[in-house]
PDB file of C-alpha atoms in Angstrom:
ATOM      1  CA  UNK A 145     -56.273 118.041-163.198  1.00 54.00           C
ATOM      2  CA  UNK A 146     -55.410 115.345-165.814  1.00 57.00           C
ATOM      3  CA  UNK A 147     -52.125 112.986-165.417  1.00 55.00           C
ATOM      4  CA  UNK A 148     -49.471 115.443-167.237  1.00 54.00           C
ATOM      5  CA  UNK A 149     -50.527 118.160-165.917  1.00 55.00           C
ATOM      6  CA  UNK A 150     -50.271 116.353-162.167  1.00 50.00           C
ATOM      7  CA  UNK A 151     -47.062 115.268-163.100  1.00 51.00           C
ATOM      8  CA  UNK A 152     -45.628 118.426-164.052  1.00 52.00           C
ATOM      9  CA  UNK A 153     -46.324 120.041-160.821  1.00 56.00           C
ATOM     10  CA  UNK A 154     -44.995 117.339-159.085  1.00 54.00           C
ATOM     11  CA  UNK A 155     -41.978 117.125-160.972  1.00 48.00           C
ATOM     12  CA  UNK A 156     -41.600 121.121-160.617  1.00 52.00           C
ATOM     13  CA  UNK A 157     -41.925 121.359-156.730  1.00 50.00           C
ATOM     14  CA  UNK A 158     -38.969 118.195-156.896  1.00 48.00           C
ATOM     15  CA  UNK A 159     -36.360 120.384-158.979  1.00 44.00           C
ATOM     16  CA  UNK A 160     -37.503 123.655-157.124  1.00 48.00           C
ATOM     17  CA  UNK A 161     -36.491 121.733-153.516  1.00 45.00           C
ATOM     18  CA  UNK A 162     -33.188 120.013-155.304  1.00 44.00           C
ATOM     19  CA  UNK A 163     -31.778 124.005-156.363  1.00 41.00           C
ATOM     20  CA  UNK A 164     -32.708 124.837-152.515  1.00 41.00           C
ATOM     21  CA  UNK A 165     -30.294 122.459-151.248  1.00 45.00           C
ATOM     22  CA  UNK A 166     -27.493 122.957-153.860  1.00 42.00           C
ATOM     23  CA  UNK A 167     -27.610 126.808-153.558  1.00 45.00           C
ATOM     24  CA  UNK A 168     -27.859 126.910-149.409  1.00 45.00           C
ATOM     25  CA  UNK A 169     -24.882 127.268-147.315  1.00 53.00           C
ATOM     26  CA  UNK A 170     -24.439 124.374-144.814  1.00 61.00           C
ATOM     27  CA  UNK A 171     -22.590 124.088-141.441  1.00 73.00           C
ATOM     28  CA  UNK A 172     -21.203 121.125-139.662  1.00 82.00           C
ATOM     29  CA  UNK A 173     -19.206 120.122-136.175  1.00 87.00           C
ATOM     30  CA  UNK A 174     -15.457 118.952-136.689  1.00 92.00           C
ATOM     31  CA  UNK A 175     -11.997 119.337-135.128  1.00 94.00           C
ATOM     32  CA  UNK A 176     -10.429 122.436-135.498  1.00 95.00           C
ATOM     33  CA  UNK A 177      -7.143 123.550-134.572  1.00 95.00           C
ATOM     34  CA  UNK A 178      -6.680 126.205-131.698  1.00 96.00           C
ATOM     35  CA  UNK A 179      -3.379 128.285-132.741  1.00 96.00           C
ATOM     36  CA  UNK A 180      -0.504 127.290-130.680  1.00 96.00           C
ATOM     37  CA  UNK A 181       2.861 128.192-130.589  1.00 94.00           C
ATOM     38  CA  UNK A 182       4.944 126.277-127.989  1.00 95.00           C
ATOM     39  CA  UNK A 183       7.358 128.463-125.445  1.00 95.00           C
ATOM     40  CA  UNK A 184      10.427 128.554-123.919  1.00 92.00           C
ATOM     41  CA  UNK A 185       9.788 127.550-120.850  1.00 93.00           C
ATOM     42  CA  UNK A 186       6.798 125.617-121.618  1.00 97.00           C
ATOM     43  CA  UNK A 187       8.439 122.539-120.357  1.00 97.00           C
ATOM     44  CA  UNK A 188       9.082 122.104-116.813  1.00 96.00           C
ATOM     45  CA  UNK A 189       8.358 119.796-113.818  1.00 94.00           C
ATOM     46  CA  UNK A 190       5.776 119.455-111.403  1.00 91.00           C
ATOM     47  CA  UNK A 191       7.138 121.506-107.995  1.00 79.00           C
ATOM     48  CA  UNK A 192       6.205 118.130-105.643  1.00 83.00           C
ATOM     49  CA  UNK A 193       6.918 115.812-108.007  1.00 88.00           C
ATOM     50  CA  UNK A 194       9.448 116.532-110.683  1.00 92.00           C
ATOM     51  CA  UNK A 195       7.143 114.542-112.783  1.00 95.00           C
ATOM     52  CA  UNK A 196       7.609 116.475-116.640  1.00 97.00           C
ATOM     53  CA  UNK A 197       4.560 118.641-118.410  1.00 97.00           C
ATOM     54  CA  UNK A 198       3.918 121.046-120.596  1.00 98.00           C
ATOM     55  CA  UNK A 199       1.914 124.306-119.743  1.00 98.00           C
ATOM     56  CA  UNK A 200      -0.121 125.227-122.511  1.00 98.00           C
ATOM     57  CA  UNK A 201      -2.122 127.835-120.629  1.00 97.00           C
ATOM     58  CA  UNK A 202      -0.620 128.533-117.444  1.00 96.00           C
ATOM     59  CA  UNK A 203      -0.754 131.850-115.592  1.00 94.00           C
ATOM     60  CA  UNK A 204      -1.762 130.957-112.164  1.00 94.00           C
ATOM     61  CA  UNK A 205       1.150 130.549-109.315  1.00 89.00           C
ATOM     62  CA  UNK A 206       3.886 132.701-110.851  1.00 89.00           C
ATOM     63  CA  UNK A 207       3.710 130.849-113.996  1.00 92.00           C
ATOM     64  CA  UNK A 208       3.523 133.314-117.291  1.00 94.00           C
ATOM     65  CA  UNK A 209       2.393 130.423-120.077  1.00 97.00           C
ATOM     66  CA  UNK A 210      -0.219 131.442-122.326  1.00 97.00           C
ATOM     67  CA  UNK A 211       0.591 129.452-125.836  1.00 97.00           C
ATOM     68  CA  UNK A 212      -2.841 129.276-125.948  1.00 97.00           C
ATOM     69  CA  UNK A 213      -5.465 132.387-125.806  1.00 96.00           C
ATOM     70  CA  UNK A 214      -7.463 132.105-122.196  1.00 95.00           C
ATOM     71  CA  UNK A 215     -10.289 133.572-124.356  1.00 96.00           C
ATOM     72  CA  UNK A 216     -10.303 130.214-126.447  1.00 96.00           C
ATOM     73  CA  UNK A 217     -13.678 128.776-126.881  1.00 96.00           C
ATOM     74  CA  UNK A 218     -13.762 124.920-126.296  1.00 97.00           C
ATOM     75  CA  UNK A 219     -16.902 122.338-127.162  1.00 97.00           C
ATOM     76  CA  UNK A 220     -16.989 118.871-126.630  1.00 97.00           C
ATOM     77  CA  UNK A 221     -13.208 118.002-125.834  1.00 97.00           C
ATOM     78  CA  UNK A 222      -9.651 119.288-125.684  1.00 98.00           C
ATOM     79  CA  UNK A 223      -7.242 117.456-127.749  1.00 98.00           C
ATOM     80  CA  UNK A 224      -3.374 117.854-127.423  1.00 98.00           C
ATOM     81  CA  UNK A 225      -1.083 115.682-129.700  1.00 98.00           C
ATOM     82  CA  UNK A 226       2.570 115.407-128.522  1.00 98.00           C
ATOM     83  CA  UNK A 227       5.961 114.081-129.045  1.00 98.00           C
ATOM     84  CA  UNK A 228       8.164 112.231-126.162  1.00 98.00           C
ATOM     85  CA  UNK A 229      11.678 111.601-126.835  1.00 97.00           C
ATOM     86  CA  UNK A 230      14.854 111.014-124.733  1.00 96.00           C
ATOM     87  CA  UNK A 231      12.801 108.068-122.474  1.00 95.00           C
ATOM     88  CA  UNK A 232      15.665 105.367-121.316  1.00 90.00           C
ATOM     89  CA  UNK A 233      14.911 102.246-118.578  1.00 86.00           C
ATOM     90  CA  UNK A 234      15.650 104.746-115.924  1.00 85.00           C
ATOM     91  CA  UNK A 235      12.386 106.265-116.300  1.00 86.00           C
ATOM     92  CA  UNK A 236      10.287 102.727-115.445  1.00 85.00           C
ATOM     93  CA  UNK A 237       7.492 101.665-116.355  1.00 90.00           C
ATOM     94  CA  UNK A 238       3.501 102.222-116.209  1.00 95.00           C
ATOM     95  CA  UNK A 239       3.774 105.936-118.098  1.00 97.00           C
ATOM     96  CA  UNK A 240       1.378 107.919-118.686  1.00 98.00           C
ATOM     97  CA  UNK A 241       0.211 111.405-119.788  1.00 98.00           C
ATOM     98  CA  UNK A 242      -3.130 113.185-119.308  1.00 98.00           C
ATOM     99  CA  UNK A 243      -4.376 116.427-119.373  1.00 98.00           C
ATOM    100  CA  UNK A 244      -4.850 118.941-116.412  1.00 98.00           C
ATOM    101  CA  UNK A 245      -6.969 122.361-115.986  1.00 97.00           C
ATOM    102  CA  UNK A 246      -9.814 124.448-116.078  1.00 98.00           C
ATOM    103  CA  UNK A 247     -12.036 125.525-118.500  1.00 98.00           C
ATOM    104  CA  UNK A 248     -15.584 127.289-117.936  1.00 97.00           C
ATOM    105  CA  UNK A 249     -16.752 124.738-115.296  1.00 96.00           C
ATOM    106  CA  UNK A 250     -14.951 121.968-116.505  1.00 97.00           C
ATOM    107  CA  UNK A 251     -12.288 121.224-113.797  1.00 97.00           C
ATOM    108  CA  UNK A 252      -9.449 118.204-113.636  1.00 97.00           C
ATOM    109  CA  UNK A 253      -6.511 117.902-111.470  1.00 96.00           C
ATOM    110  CA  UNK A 254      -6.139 114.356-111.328  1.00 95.00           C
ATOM    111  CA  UNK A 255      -5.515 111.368-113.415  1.00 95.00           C
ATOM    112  CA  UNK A 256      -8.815 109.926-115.190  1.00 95.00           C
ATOM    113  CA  UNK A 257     -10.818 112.506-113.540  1.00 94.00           C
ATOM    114  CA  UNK A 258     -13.657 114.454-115.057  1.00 95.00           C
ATOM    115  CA  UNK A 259     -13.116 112.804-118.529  1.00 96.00           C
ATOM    116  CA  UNK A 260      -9.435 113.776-119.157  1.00 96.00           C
ATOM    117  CA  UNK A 261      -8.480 109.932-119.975  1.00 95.00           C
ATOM    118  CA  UNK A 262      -4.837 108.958-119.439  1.00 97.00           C
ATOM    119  CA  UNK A 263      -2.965 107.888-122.556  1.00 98.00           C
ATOM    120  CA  UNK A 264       0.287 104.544-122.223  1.00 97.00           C
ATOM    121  CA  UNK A 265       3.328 106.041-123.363  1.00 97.00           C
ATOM    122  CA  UNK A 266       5.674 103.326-124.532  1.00 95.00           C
ATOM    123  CA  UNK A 267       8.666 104.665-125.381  1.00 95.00           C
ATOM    124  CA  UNK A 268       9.486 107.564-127.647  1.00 97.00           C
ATOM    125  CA  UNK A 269       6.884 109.076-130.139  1.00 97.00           C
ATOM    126  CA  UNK A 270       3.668 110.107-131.137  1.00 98.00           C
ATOM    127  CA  UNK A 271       0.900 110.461-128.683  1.00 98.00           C
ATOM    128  CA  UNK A 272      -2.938 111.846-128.256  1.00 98.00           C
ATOM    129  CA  UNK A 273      -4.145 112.977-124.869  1.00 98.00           C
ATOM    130  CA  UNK A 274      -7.877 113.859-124.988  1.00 98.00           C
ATOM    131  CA  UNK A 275     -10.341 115.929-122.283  1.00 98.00           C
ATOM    132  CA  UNK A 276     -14.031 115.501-122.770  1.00 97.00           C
ATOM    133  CA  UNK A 277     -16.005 118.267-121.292  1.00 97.00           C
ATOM    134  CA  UNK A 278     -18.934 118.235-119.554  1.00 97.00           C
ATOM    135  CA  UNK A 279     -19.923 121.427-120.831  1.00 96.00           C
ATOM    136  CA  UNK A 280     -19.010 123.781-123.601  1.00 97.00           C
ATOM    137  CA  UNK A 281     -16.476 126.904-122.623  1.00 97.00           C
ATOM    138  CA  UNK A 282     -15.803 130.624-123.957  1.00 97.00           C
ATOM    139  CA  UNK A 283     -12.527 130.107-122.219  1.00 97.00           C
ATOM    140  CA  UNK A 284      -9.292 128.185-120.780  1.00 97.00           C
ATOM    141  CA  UNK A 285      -8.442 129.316-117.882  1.00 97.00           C
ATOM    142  CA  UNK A 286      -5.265 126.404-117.189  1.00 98.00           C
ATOM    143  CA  UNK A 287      -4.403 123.637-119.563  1.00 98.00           C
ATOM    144  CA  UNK A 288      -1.946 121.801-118.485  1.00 98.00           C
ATOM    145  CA  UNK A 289       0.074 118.466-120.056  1.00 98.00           C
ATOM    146  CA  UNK A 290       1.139 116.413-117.374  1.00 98.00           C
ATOM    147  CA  UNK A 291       3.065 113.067-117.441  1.00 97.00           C
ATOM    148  CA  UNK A 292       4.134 110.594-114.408  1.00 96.00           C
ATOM    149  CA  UNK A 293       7.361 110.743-116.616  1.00 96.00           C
ATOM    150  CA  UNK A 294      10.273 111.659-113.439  1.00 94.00           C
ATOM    151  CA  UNK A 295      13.877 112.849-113.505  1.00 92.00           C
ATOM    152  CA  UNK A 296      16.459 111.745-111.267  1.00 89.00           C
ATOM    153  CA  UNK A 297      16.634 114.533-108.163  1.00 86.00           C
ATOM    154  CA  UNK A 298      20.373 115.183-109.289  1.00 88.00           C
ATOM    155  CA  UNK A 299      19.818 116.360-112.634  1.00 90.00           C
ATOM    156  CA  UNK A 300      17.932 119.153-114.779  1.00 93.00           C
ATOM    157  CA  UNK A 301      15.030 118.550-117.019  1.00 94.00           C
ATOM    158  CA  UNK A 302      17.917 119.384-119.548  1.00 94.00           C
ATOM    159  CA  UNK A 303      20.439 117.307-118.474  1.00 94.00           C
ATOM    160  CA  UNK A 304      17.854 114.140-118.322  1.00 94.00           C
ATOM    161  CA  UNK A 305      17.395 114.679-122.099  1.00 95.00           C
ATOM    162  CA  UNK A 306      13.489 113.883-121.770  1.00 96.00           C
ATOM    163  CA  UNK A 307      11.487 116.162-123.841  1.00 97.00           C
ATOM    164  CA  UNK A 308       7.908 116.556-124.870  1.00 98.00           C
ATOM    165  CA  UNK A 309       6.890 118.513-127.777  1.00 98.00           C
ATOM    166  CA  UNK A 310       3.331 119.821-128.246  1.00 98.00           C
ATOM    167  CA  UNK A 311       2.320 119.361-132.391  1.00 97.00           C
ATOM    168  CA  UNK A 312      -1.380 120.592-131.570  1.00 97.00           C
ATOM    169  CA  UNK A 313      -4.368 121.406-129.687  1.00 98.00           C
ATOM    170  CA  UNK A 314      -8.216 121.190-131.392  1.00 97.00           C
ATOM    171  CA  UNK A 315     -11.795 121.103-130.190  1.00 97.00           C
ATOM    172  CA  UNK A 316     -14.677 120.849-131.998  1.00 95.00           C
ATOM    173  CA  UNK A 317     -16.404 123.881-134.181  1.00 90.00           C
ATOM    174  CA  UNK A 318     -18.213 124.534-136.827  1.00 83.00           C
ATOM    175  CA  UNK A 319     -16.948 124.074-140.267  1.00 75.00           C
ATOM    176  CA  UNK A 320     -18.779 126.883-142.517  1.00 68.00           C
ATOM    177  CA  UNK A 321     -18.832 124.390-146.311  1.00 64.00           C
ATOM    178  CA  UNK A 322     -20.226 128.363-148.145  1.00 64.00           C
ATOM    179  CA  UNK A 323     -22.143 126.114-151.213  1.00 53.00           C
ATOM    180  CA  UNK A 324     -22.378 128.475-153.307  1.00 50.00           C
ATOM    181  CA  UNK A 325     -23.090 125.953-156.572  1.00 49.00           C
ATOM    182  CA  UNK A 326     -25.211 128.331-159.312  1.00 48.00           C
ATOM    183  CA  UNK A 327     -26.535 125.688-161.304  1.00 50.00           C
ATOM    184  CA  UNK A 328     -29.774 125.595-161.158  1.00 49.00           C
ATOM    185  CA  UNK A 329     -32.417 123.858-162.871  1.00 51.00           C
ATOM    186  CA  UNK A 330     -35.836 125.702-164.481  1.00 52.00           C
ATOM    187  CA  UNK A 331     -39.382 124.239-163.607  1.00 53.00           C
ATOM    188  CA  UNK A 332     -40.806 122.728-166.903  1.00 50.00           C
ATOM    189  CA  UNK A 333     -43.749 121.736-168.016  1.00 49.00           C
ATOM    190  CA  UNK A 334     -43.152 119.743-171.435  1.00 47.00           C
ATOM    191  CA  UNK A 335     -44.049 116.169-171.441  1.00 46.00           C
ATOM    192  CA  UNK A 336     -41.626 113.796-171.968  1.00 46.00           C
ATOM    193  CA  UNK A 337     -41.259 110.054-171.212  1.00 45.00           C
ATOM    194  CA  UNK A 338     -41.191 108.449-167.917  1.00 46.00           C
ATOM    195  CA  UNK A 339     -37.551 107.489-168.949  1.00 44.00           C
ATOM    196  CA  UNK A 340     -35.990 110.988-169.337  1.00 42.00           C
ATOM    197  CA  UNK A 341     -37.634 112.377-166.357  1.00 43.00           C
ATOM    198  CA  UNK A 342     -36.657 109.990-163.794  1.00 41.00           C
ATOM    199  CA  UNK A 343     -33.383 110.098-165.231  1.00 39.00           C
ATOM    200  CA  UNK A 344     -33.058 113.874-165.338  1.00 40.00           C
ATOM    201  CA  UNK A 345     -34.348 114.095-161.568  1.00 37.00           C
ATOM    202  CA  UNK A 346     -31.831 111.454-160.676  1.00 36.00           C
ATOM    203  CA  UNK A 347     -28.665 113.668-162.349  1.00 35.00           C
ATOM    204  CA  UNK A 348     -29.820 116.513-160.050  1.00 37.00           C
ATOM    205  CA  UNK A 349     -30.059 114.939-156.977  1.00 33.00           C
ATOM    206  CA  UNK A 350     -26.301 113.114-157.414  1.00 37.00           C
ATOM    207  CA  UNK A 351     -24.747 116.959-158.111  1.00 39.00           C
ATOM    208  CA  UNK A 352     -26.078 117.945-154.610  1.00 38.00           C
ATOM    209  CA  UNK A 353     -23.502 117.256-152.135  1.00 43.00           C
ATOM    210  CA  UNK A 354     -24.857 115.743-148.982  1.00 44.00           C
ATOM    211  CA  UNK A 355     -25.307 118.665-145.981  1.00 45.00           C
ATOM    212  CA  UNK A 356     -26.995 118.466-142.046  1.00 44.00           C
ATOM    213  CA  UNK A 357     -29.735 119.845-140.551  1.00 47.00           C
ATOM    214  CA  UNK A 358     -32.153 121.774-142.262  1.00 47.00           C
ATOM    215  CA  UNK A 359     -30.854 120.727-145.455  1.00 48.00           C
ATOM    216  CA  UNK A 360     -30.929 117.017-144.775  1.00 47.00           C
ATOM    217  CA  UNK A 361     -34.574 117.339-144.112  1.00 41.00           C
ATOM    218  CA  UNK A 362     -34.714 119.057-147.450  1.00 45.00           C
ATOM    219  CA  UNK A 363     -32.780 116.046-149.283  1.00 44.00           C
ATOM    220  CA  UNK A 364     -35.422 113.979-147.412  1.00 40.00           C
ATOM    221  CA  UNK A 365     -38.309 115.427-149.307  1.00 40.00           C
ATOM    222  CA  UNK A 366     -37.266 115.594-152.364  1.00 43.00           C
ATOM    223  CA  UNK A 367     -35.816 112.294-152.634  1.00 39.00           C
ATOM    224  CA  UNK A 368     -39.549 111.593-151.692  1.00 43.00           C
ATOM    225  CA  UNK A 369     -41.300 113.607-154.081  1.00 44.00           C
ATOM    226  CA  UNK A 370     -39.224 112.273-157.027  1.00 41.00           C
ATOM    227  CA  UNK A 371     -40.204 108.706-156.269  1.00 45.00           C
ATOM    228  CA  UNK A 372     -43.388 109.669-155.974  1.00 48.00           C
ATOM    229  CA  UNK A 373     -43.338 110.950-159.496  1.00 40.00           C
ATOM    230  CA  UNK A 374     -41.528 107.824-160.761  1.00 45.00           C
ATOM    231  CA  UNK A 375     -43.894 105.397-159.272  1.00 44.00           C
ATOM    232  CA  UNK A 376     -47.053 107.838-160.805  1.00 42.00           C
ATOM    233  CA  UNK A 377     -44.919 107.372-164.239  1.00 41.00           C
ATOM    234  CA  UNK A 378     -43.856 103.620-163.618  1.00 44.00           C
ATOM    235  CA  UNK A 379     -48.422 103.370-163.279  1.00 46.00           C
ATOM    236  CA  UNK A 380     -49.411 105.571-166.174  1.00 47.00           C
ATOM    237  CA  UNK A 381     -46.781 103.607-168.501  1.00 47.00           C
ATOM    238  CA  UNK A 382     -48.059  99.753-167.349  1.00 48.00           C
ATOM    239  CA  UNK A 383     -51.628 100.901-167.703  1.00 48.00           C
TER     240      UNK A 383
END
């Protein structure tokens, strides 16, 4: 096989690989938003300690709280982002907020237990409580939002004024990208310079957005292939 002809197949099995990856679909792990809908009733206090939370999934001791589906599928980590307002001096200092529950085997009851890390709550806003799992879930069976925020044993959770809003909950899933791109690029065989090849190879490879698994290794060997091909070129033209 003489040089051109070497460097046509080279440069064919290159742009064959590069189509591959632009015309496969590609899947990767992100947050995702469970739907939520926060209830009347949602907020409450804790029975023994009329410290305030919010039951997100909550249908165990009379309790009828199911914002979230119990059929929920969770991986990696629960994530619940929340608004406190109505705090005053009365309520101290040191506060905190942390999530509660079960899900699959995952199981925490306590503060910084089983990888539900507490979060400082200084005053009134915006807050992220996070839950990493030990293990991956089809369901929720509690979820709970609990604070070491307290009201005074004369008043209401109303009449306090405290409140704590739930804006969402997430996990990780899989994000479907669907790249569908139908440009594709036909095998040739006509010699042309070392200059317009590399160049054309190089246009191809920057249209093709950058995917995981399969289709990394894919961007791996073709990246390879075409500098094979340039350094073959780069040779042929010195000599």
């Amino acid at each position: 096989m003489n040089i051109k002809k070497f460097i046509a197949s080279a440069f064919s099995i290159a742009v064959s690989a590069t189509a591959f990856m632009v015309m496969s679909v590609s899947a990767y792990a992100a947050d995702i938003n469970i739907p939520y809908t926060q209830s009347e009733g949602s907020l409450t206090i804790s029975d023994d300690t009329r410290a305030v939370r919010v039951n997100i999934c909550n249908t165990w001791s009379g309790n009828s709280i199911e914002d979230i589906s119990t059929d929920t599928a969770v991986s990696e980590k629960i994530v619940v982002n929340f608004t406190v307002d109505g705090l005053s001096e009365d309520n101290g200092e040191d506060l905190y907020a942390y999530l509660i529950g079960s899900a699959g085997d995952n199981s925490a009851w306590s503060a910084d237990e089983s990888g539900n890390k507490t979060v400082a709550i200084n005053g009134d806003g915006d807050y992220t409580a996070t839950w990493t799992l030990s293990e991956d879930s089809d369901t929720i069976e509690n979820l709970i939002l609990q604070s070491n925020i307290t009201i005074d044993a004369e008043k209401t959770l109303k009449e306090s004024g405290i409140t704590i809003t739930v804006n969402s909950v997430s996990t990780v899933g899989e994000i479907d990208t669907n790249t569908t791109t139908t440009t594709t690029t036909e095998p040739t065989t006509t010699t042309t310079t070392s200059s317009t090849t590399t160049t054309t190879a190089s246009a191809v490879i920057a249209q093709t957005p950058a995917p995981t698994g399969d289709n990394g290794v894919g961007a791996v060997l073709t990246v390879a292939t075409l500098a094979g091909v340039s350094m073959i070129l780069s040779k042929k033209k010195n000599n």
